PDB file of C-alpha atoms in Angstrom:
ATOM      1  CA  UNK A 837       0.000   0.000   0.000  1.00 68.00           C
ATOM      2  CA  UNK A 838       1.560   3.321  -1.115  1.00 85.00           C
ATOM      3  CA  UNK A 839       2.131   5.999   1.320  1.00 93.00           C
ATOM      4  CA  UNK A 840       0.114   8.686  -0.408  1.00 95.00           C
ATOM      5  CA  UNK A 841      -2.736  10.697   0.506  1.00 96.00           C
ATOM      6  CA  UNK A 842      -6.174  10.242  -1.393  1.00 96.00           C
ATOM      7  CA  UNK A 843      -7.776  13.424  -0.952  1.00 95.00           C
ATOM      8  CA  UNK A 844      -4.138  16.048  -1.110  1.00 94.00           C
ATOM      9  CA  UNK A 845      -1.788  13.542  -3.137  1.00 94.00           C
ATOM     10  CA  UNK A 846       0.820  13.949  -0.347  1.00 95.00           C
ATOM     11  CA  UNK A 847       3.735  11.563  -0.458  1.00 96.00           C
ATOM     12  CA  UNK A 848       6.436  10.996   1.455  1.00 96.00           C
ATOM     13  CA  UNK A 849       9.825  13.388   1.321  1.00 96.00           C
ATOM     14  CA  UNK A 850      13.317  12.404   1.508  1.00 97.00           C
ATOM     15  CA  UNK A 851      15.502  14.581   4.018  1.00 98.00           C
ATOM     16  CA  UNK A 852      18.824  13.523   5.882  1.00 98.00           C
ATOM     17  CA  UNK A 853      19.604  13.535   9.866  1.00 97.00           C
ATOM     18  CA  UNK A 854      22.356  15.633  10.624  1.00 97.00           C
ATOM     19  CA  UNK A 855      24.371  14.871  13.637  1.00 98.00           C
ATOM     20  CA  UNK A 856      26.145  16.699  16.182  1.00 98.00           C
ATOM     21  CA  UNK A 857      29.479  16.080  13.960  1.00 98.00           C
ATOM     22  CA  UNK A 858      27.668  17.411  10.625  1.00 98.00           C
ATOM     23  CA  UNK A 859      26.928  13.152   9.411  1.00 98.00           C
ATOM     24  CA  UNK A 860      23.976  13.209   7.116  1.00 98.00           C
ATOM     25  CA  UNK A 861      22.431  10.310   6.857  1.00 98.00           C
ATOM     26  CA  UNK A 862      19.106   9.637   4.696  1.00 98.00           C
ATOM     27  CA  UNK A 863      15.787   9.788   6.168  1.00 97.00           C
ATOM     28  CA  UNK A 864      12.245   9.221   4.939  1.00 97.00           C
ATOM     29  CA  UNK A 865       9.375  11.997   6.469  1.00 96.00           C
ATOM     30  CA  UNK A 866       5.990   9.684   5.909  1.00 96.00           C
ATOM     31  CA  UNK A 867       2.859  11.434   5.889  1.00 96.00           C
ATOM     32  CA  UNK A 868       0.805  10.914   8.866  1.00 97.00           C
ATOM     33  CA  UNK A 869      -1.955   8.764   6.991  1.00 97.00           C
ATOM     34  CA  UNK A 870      -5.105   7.882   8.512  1.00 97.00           C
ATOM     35  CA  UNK A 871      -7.992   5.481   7.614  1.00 97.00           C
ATOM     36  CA  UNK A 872     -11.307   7.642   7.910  1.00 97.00           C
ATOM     37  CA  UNK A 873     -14.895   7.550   7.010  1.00 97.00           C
ATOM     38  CA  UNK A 874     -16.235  10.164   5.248  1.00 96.00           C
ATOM     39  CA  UNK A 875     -19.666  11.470   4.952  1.00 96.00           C
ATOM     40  CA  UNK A 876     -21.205  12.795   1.129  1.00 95.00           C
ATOM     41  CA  UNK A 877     -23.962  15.202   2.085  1.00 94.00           C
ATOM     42  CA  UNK A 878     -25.355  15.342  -1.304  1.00 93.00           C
ATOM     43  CA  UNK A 879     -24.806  11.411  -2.319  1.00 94.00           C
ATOM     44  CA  UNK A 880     -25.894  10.368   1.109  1.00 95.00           C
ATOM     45  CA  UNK A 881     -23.325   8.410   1.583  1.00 95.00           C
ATOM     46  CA  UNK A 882     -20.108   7.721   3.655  1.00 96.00           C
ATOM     47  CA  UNK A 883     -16.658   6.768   1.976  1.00 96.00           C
ATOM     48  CA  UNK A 884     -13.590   5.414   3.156  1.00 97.00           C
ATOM     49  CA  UNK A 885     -10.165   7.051   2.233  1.00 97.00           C
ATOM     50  CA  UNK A 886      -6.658   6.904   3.697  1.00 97.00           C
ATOM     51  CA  UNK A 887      -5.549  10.237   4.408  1.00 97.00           C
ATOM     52  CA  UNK A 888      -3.614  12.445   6.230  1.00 97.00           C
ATOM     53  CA  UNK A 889      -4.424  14.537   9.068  1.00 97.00           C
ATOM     54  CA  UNK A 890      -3.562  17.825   7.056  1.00 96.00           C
ATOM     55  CA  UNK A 891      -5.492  16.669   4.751  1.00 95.00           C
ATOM     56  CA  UNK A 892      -8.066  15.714   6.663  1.00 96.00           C
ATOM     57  CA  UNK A 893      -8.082  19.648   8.199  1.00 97.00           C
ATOM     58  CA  UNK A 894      -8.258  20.657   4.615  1.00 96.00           C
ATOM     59  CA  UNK A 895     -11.420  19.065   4.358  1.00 96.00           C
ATOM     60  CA  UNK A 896     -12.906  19.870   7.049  1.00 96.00           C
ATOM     61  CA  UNK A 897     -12.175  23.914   6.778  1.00 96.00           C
ATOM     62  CA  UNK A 898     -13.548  23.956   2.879  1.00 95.00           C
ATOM     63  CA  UNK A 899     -16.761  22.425   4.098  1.00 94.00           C
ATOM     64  CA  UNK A 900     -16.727  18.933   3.959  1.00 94.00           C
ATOM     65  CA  UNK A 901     -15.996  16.022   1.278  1.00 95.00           C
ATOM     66  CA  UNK A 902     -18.145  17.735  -1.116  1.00 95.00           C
ATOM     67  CA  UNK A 903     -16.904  20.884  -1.572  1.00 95.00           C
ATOM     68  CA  UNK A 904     -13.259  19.702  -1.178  1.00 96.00           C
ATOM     69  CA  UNK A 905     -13.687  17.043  -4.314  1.00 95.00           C
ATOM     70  CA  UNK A 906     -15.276  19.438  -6.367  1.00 94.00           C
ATOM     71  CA  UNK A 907     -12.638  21.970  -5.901  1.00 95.00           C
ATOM     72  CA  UNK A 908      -9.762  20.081  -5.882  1.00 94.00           C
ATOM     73  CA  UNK A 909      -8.018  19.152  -9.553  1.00 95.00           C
ATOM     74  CA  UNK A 910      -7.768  15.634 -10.214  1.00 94.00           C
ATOM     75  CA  UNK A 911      -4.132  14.727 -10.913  1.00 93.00           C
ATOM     76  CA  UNK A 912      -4.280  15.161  -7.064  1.00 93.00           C
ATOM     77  CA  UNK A 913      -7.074  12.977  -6.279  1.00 94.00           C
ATOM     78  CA  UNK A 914      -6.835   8.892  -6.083  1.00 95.00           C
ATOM     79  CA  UNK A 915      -8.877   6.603  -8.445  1.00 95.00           C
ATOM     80  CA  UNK A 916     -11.258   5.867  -5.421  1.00 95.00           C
ATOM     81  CA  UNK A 917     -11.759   9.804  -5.035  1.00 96.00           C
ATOM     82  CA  UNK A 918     -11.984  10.337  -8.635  1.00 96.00           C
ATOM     83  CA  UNK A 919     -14.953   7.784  -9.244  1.00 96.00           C
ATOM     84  CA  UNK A 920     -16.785   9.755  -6.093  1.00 96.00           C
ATOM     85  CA  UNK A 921     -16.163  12.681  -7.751  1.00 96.00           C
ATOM     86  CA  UNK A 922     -17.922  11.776 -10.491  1.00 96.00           C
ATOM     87  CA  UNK A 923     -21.426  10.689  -8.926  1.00 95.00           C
ATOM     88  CA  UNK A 924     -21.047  14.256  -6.956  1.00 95.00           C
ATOM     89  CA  UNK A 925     -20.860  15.907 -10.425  1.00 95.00           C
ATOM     90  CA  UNK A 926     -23.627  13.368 -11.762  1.00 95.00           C
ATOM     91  CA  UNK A 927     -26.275  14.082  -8.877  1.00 94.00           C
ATOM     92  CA  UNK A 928     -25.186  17.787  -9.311  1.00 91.00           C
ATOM     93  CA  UNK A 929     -26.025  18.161 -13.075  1.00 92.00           C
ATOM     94  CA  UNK A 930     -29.315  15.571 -12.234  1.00 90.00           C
ATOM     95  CA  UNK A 931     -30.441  18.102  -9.585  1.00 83.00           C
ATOM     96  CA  UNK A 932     -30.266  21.051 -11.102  1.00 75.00           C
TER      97      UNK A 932
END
């Protein structure tokens, strides 16, 4: 399972740890990746993604899943986001 973000597309980075003699030695910063449940006001729905707490604030402060899907570009978003975001667009074009 990768270590990528479904919602942001944030991956892990690649830093060194620096000693108190100047030794760098590589280092791998993970995301902080969490399994949630997410609720889709408009599908009525909840959805399970993994992903990370920032991102997970990110939602949250744009107003929930919906919003956050439908503003976000999709070269970010995960195949399981991407096929969500297409029933929001769907029920969006079907309700109006």
């Amino acid at each position: 399972m990768s270590r990528i973000c479904e919602l942001t597309g944030k991956g892990r980075q690649v830093g060194h740890n620096v000693s108190h003699a100047n030794n760098k030695t590589k280092k791998v910063f993970l995301p902080n990746l969490q399994n949630v449940t997410l609720m889709s006001e408009k599908l009525d729905r909840s959805f399970k993604f993994r992903v990370s707490t920032q991102g997970l604030r990110s939602v949250e402060h744009n107003g929930g899943l919906d919003n956050w899907l439908l503003k976000t570009k999709d070269e970010k978003l995960s195949a399981n986001a991407l096929k969500v975001k297409r029933e929001l667009k769907k029920a969006n074009a079907e309700a109006a």
